Coordinates of C-alpha atoms and ligand atoms in Angstrom, one line a residue:
M1 CA 8.4 -20.4 -10.6
S2 CA 6.3 -17.0 -10.9
Q3 CA 2.8 -16.3 -10.6
I4 CA 1.5 -14.6 -12.2
I5 CA -2.1 -12.3 -11.7
S6 CA -3.4 -10.2 -15.6
V7 CA -4.7 -6.3 -14.0
N8 CA -6.8 -5.3 -17.3
V9 CA -6.9 -1.9 -17.4
S10 CA -5.9 0.7 -20.2
Q11 CA -2.6 0.0 -20.0
S12 CA -3.2 -4.1 -18.8
Y13 CA 0.3 -5.4 -17.1
N14 CA 1.0 -8.2 -15.1
I15 CA 2.6 -8.2 -11.8
S16 CA 4.8 -12.0 -11.3
I17 CA 4.7 -13.4 -7.5
S18 CA 7.3 -15.6 -6.8
Y19 CA 10.4 -16.7 -3.8
N20 CA 14.3 -16.0 -4.6
D21 CA 13.6 -15.5 -8.0
L22 CA 13.4 -13.0 -9.9
S23 CA 14.3 -14.6 -13.4
S24 CA 11.1 -12.9 -15.4
L25 CA 11.4 -9.6 -15.1
V26 CA 14.7 -11.0 -17.4
D27 CA 12.3 -12.9 -19.0
F28 CA 10.1 -10.0 -19.5
L29 CA 13.5 -7.7 -19.9
K30 CA 14.4 -10.1 -22.4
N31 CA 11.2 -9.7 -24.9
S32 CA 10.1 -6.1 -24.5
N33 CA 11.1 -3.6 -27.1
F34 CA 12.6 -1.2 -25.1
V35 CA 15.8 1.2 -25.7
K36 CA 18.1 -1.6 -24.1
K37 CA 18.5 1.0 -20.3
L38 CA 17.5 0.6 -17.8
F39 CA 17.1 3.8 -14.6
I40 CA 16.9 2.4 -11.4
I41 CA 15.3 4.1 -8.3
S42 CA 15.9 3.5 -4.4
D43 CA 16.4 3.9 -1.3
T44 CA 19.3 4.2 1.2
N45 CA 18.5 0.8 3.2
V46 CA 16.8 -1.2 0.2
C47 CA 19.6 0.1 -2.3
L48 CA 22.5 -1.7 0.6
L49 CA 20.0 -4.8 1.6
H50 CA 19.0 -5.6 -2.3
L51 CA 20.5 -4.0 -4.9
Q52 CA 22.5 -7.0 -5.9
T53 CA 20.4 -9.2 -5.8
L54 CA 18.2 -6.8 -8.5
L55 CA 21.9 -6.5 -10.1
R56 CA 22.2 -10.1 -10.7
Y57 CA 19.4 -10.3 -12.4
I58 CA 19.5 -7.4 -14.1
E59 CA 23.0 -8.6 -15.8
K60 CA 21.9 -11.6 -16.9
T61 CA 19.8 -9.4 -20.1
N62 CA 22.0 -6.5 -23.0
Y63 CA 20.7 -3.5 -20.9
S64 CA 23.0 -0.8 -19.1
Y65 CA 22.0 0.4 -15.9
S66 CA 22.0 3.7 -13.8
I67 CA 21.1 3.7 -10.1
Y68 CA 20.5 6.7 -8.0
C69 CA 18.9 5.7 -4.4
F70 CA 17.5 8.5 -1.9
E71 CA 17.9 8.9 2.0
A72 CA 15.0 6.3 3.3
G73 CA 11.8 7.5 4.9
E74 CA 8.7 9.3 4.1
Q75 CA 10.3 12.4 4.5
S76 CA 11.1 12.4 1.0
K77 CA 8.3 12.1 -0.7
S78 CA 9.4 15.9 -2.4
K79 CA 9.7 18.0 -4.5
E80 CA 13.3 17.8 -4.0
V81 CA 14.1 14.6 -4.3
L82 CA 11.2 14.7 -7.8
F83 CA 13.6 16.7 -9.1
D84 CA 16.6 15.2 -8.1
I85 CA 14.8 12.2 -9.9
Y86 CA 14.7 13.8 -12.7
D87 CA 18.1 15.7 -13.1
F88 CA 19.4 12.3 -13.1
L89 CA 17.4 11.4 -15.9
I90 CA 18.7 14.0 -17.7
E91 CA 22.3 13.5 -17.3
N92 CA 22.1 9.9 -17.7
Q93 CA 19.7 10.6 -21.4
A94 CA 16.1 8.9 -20.2
D95 CA 14.0 8.9 -23.3
R96 CA 10.6 7.9 -23.8
K97 CA 11.6 4.3 -24.6
T98 CA 14.0 3.6 -21.6
P99 CA 12.0 2.0 -18.4
L100 CA 12.6 2.8 -15.0
V101 CA 12.5 0.3 -12.3
A102 CA 11.4 1.1 -8.0
F103 CA 12.8 -0.4 -6.5
G104 CA 11.6 -0.3 -2.9
G105 CA 8.7 0.3 -0.7
G106 CA 5.8 2.7 -1.5
V107 CA 7.4 6.0 -0.5
V108 CA 9.7 4.8 -3.9
G109 CA 6.5 4.3 -5.7
D110 CA 5.3 6.6 -5.5
V111 CA 7.7 9.0 -5.5
A112 CA 9.5 7.4 -8.9
S113 CA 6.4 6.6 -10.6
F114 CA 4.7 10.1 -10.2
A115 CA 8.5 10.1 -12.1
A116 CA 8.0 8.1 -15.0
S117 CA 4.5 9.7 -15.4
T118 CA 6.0 13.4 -15.7
F119 CA 9.3 12.3 -16.9
M120 CA 9.5 13.7 -21.5
R121 CA 5.3 13.0 -20.2
G122 CA 5.6 9.3 -19.8
M123 CA 8.5 6.9 -19.6
P124 CA 8.0 2.9 -19.2
L125 CA 7.9 1.9 -15.6
I126 CA 8.4 -1.7 -13.6
H127 CA 7.6 -2.3 -10.4
V128 CA 9.7 -4.6 -7.8
P129 CA 8.4 -4.4 -4.3
T130 CA 10.2 -4.9 -1.0
T131 CA 7.7 -4.3 1.6
V132 CA 4.2 -5.7 1.9
V133 CA 3.0 -2.6 2.0
S134 CA 3.7 -2.1 -1.5
Q135 CA 3.1 -5.6 -2.6
T136 CA -0.1 -6.3 -1.6
D137 CA -1.0 -2.0 -2.3
S138 CA 1.0 1.0 -3.4
S139 CA 2.9 -0.9 -6.8
I140 CA -0.8 -1.8 -8.2
G141 CA -3.1 0.6 -8.9
G142 CA -1.4 3.7 -10.9
K143 CA -1.9 6.1 -7.8
T144 CA 1.6 7.7 -7.8
A145 CA 2.6 10.6 -5.5
I146 CA 4.4 13.1 -4.0
N147 CA 3.6 15.4 -0.2
H148 CA 3.4 18.8 0.1
T149 CA 4.3 20.4 3.4
K150 CA 0.4 21.4 3.3
G151 CA -0.3 17.1 3.4
K152 CA -0.1 13.5 2.1
N153 CA -0.1 13.1 -1.8
L154 CA -1.6 15.8 -2.2
I155 CA 0.3 15.8 -5.7
G156 CA -0.1 12.8 -8.3
T157 CA -0.8 11.0 -10.8
F158 CA -2.8 7.8 -11.9
Y159 CA 0.3 6.0 -14.4
Q160 CA -0.3 2.2 -14.8
P161 CA 3.1 0.6 -14.6
N162 CA 4.3 -2.0 -16.9
A163 CA 5.2 -4.0 -15.2
V164 CA 5.1 -5.7 -11.3
F165 CA 7.3 -8.2 -10.1
I166 CA 7.2 -9.0 -7.1
D167 CA 9.5 -11.6 -5.1
T168 CA 8.7 -12.3 -1.7
K169 CA 12.0 -13.1 -0.5
F170 CA 12.9 -9.1 0.0
L171 CA 10.2 -9.5 2.9
D172 CA 12.8 -11.1 5.4
T173 CA 14.7 -7.9 6.2
L174 CA 11.7 -6.9 7.0
S175 CA 11.4 -5.6 11.1
D176 CA 8.8 -8.0 13.0
E177 CA 7.4 -4.4 13.3
E178 CA 7.5 -3.5 10.0
F179 CA 6.1 -6.4 8.7
F180 CA 3.3 -7.3 11.3
N181 CA 1.6 -3.3 11.5
A182 CA 0.9 -3.8 7.4
F183 CA -1.6 -7.1 8.8
S184 CA -4.5 -4.5 9.3
E185 CA -4.4 -3.3 5.9
I186 CA -4.3 -7.4 4.4
I187 CA -6.6 -7.5 7.1
K188 CA -8.5 -5.3 5.2
Y189 CA -9.0 -7.2 1.8
G190 CA -10.2 -9.9 3.6
V191 CA -12.8 -7.6 6.1
I192 CA -14.0 -5.5 2.7
M193 CA -13.9 -8.2 -0.1
D194 CA -12.2 -11.6 0.7
R195 CA -13.8 -13.4 3.6
Q196 CA -11.7 -17.3 3.2
L197 CA -8.5 -14.6 3.4
F198 CA -9.1 -13.8 6.8
S199 CA -10.0 -16.9 7.8
F200 CA -6.6 -18.5 6.6
L201 CA -5.5 -15.4 8.3
E202 CA -7.4 -16.6 11.5
T203 CA -6.5 -20.2 11.1
H204 CA -2.6 -20.0 9.6
I205 CA -2.1 -17.2 12.4
E206 CA 0.6 -19.8 14.0
D207 CA 2.2 -19.5 10.4
V208 CA 1.6 -16.4 10.4
L209 CA 3.2 -15.0 13.2
K210 CA 6.8 -17.8 12.0
R211 CA 7.0 -15.2 8.8
D212 CA 6.7 -18.7 6.7
A213 CA 7.6 -18.3 3.4
K214 CA 5.2 -20.7 2.0
T215 CA 2.6 -19.1 4.0
I216 CA 3.0 -15.4 3.5
S217 CA 3.7 -15.5 -0.4
D218 CA 0.2 -17.5 -0.4
I219 CA -0.7 -14.1 1.7
I220 CA 0.8 -11.8 -0.5
Y221 CA -0.5 -13.4 -3.3
D222 CA -4.3 -13.1 -2.6
C223 CA -4.5 -9.6 -1.4
A224 CA -2.5 -8.5 -4.7
K225 CA -5.0 -10.2 -6.4
D226 CA -8.0 -8.7 -4.4
K227 CA -6.7 -4.6 -5.3
S228 CA -5.6 -5.6 -8.8
L229 CA -9.3 -6.3 -8.9
I230 CA -11.1 -3.6 -7.6
V231 CA -8.1 -1.2 -9.7
Q232 CA -9.6 -3.3 -13.2
K233 CA -13.1 -2.1 -11.4
D234 CA -12.8 1.2 -10.8
E235 CA -9.4 2.1 -12.2
K236 CA -9.3 5.9 -10.8
E237 CA -11.5 5.4 -7.5
A238 CA -14.7 6.7 -9.1
S239 CA -17.0 4.8 -7.5
L240 CA -16.0 0.7 -5.6
R241 CA -12.4 1.7 -5.0
A242 CA -13.2 4.2 -1.9
I243 CA -13.9 0.5 -0.2
L244 CA -10.4 0.3 0.6
N245 CA -10.9 2.8 2.6
F246 CA -12.2 0.7 5.3
G247 CA -11.0 2.4 8.7
H248 CA -8.9 4.9 6.9
T249 CA -11.3 7.8 7.9
L250 CA -11.1 8.0 11.1
A251 CA -7.0 6.0 10.9
H252 CA -6.1 10.0 9.4
A253 CA -7.6 12.3 12.4
I254 CA -5.8 9.6 14.8
E255 CA -2.2 10.7 13.0
A256 CA -3.8 14.0 12.1
F257 CA -4.4 14.6 15.7
F258 CA -1.0 13.2 16.9
E259 CA 1.5 15.0 14.7
Y260 CA 2.1 12.0 13.0
K261 CA 3.9 10.9 15.1
K262 CA 2.9 8.3 18.0
Y263 CA 1.0 5.8 15.5
T264 CA 2.8 4.7 11.9
H265 CA -0.1 5.2 9.5
P266 CA -1.1 1.3 9.6
Q267 CA -0.9 1.5 13.9
A268 CA -4.2 4.2 12.8
V269 CA -5.3 1.7 10.2
S270 CA -5.9 -0.9 12.9
I271 CA -8.3 1.4 15.2
G272 CA -10.0 2.9 11.9
E273 CA -11.3 -1.1 11.8
V274 CA -12.2 -1.3 15.4
F275 CA -14.2 2.2 14.4
A276 CA -15.5 0.9 11.6
A277 CA -16.6 -2.3 13.4
K278 CA -18.5 -1.0 15.4
L279 CA -20.0 1.5 13.8
S280 CA -21.8 -1.3 11.8
I281 CA -22.4 -3.1 15.4
N282 CA -24.2 0.1 15.9
L283 CA -26.2 -0.1 12.6
G284 CA -27.3 -2.9 13.1
L285 CA -25.6 -4.4 10.0
I286 CA -23.7 -6.6 11.9
G287 CA -23.0 -9.1 15.5
E288 CA -21.0 -9.2 18.0
N289 CA -19.0 -12.0 17.0
T290 CA -18.0 -9.9 14.2
F291 CA -16.2 -7.3 15.9
I292 CA -14.2 -9.5 18.3
R293 CA -13.5 -11.6 15.8
I294 CA -11.8 -8.7 13.5
K295 CA -10.9 -6.6 17.2
N296 CA -9.3 -10.5 18.3
L297 CA -7.1 -11.2 14.8
L298 CA -6.1 -7.3 14.4
E299 CA -4.7 -7.6 18.7
K300 CA -2.5 -11.1 17.4
F301 CA -1.0 -9.1 15.1
N302 CA 0.3 -6.4 18.8
L303 CA -1.8 -4.1 16.9
P304 CA -3.4 -1.3 18.5
T305 CA -7.0 -1.5 18.5
K306 CA -9.2 1.3 21.6
I307 CA -8.7 5.0 20.9
D308 CA -6.9 7.5 22.6
N309 CA -9.0 9.4 25.1
I310 CA -9.2 12.4 22.6
D311 CA -13.0 14.2 22.3
P312 CA -14.7 12.8 20.0
D313 CA -15.7 16.3 18.6
E314 CA -12.7 17.8 17.5
L315 CA -12.0 13.6 16.4
I316 CA -15.0 14.0 13.8
K317 CA -13.9 17.6 13.3
I318 CA -10.7 16.5 12.2
M319 CA -12.3 13.9 9.5
Q320 CA -14.9 16.5 8.1
H321 CA -11.4 18.5 7.1
D322 CA -9.3 16.0 5.7
K323 CA -9.0 16.1 2.2
K324 CA -11.2 12.4 1.4
T325 CA -14.1 14.0 2.7
K326 CA -15.7 16.0 0.5
G327 CA -18.3 18.2 1.1
G328 CA -18.0 18.2 4.7
I329 CA -20.0 15.0 4.6
L330 CA -18.1 12.4 6.2
E331 CA -17.9 8.8 4.3
F332 CA -16.7 5.1 6.2
I333 CA -16.8 2.3 5.2
L334 CA -19.0 -0.6 6.7
T335 CA -19.4 -4.2 6.4
K336 CA -22.1 -6.1 6.1
D337 CA -20.5 -9.5 6.9
I338 CA -16.8 -10.3 6.7
G339 CA -16.3 -9.9 2.8
E340 CA -18.7 -7.6 2.6
A341 CA -17.8 -3.5 2.5
I342 CA -20.8 -1.4 2.0
I343 CA -20.1 2.6 1.8
A344 CA -22.0 5.0 3.4
N345 CA -22.5 8.7 4.3
D346 CA -25.7 9.5 5.9
I347 CA -23.7 8.4 10.0
E348 CA -25.5 10.5 13.0
Y349 CA -23.4 12.8 14.7
S350 CA -24.1 11.8 17.9
L351 CA -23.9 7.8 16.8
L352 CA -20.5 8.8 16.3
I353 CA -19.9 10.4 19.3
K354 CA -21.2 6.8 21.2
T355 CA -18.8 4.8 19.2
I356 CA -15.6 6.8 19.8
R357 CA -16.9 6.6 23.7
E358 CA -17.6 2.8 23.4
L359 CA -13.8 2.8 22.3
Q360 CA -12.1 4.5 24.8
Ligands
LIG401 N1 0.1 4.6 -4.1 C1 -0.6 3.6 -3.5 O1 -1.5 3.8 -3.9 C2 -0.4 3.1 -2.3 C3 -0.4 2.7 -1.5 C4 -0.3 2.4 -0.3 C5 0.6 3.1 0.4 N2 1.0 4.2 -0.6 C6 2.2 4.9 -0.1 O2 3.2 3.9 0.4 C7 4.0 4.1 1.5 C8 4.6 3.6 2.5 O3 5.0 2.7 1.7 P1 6.3 1.3 3.0 O4 5.6 1.4 4.1 O5 7.1 0.3 2.1 O6 6.5 3.0 3.4 P2 9.0 2.8 2.8 O7 9.3 2.6 1.9 O8 8.4 4.1 3.9 O9 9.9 1.4 3.5 C9 9.6 2.0 4.4 C10 11.0 1.3 5.5 O10 11.6 0.0 5.4 C11 12.6 0.3 4.0 N3 13.3 -1.5 3.3 C12 12.0 -0.8 2.2 N4 12.8 -2.7 2.0 C13 12.9 -2.9 2.5 C14 13.1 -4.6 2.8 N5 13.1 -5.5 1.6 N6 14.1 -4.8 4.7 C15 14.2 -3.8 5.0 N7 14.0 -2.3 4.8 C16 12.8 -2.1 3.5 C17 12.1 2.0 3.1 O11 13.5 2.1 3.1 C18 12.2 2.4 5.0 O12 12.6 2.3 5.3 C19 3.6 5.7 1.9 O13 3.9 7.0 0.9 C20 2.6 5.5 1.9 O14 1.2 6.9 1.2 C21 1.1 4.3 -1.6
LIG402 ZN1 -3.6 2.9 4.7

């Protein structure tokens, strides 16, 4: 049995969520009028762990398939891997009616969807995400990207998939670190728009930490729903979608300061979220109690919540040069209450310095 979320955007599509069951993918393929040939793009880890499972389902259809697995890791969001994918598509006679299947985490999703959006000006795209990040975030919303040596995600398109198939059983093979780190982004949905999800995490923390299958599936469903609601209201990040950057303004600066070595992205986001919450207190938007709830929940997942001893002026300078910063004006996503976000871009420099110092 799977649960369905419909995403109503320029090209509407369904997200199907299940556990140990991809039969909805089989039904979808059988009922579509694609050319009956699939191009599966994945990475070395996912191919080793889960390709057989995916193929078991695909073999129930009358589609033939070709598979391209690139080396796992962020470094593969590159022009080299992108062009290897184009070569693979050309050599195997892909065309505008043959679907590409992005099977893996956010890296596979981002580079494969960029390839799908540009090859012959667009071919059908199906996401089968396998990490917490890709199931709750990157496979939904249509952002595609590769990195440039001058910056992450500098080259990309908006391109909606034809369907997304989330099977939460794939998550079982993620390490605890990989799995729990991603909860800073899950807690983000709670803080910015989903009070119920936040309380659920607080009250079901034992089951979450045990990685109980039903509890995790419920959480993934809530996040996928939250993300699709935002994307539906603001497909191309004109305004509202910016609230997804809660915790990210400082996180990007911390990641850059340590040259992407000390913290993973979600760990840096955790620090950024505590900072945004502290800033919200200092502006009188929330009380100490709300701040403590956010910080405590992050700490349950062993996520970092203190800012390193970095010169605050330097951190602010890095933030001002981030690609998401327009004209040097810093934008912060703050919270008025658990479940409510506001966008602020007129915060005094001295308050930023004070808030950073309070968390060091
Ligand atoms: N497009 C968007 O809207 C969006 C949103 C958020 C993040 N992203 C991008 O997503 C990327 C991060 O995604 P990620 O965290 O999934 O990283 P990832 O794709 O690198 O996956 C993390 C690691 O887990 C491995 N893996 C994947 N599935 C597995 C499984 N089921 N079991 C065991 N190992 C598995 C991968 O091979 C990799 O080594 C970044 O590049 C980020 O920019 C994009
Ligand atoms: Zn993020």
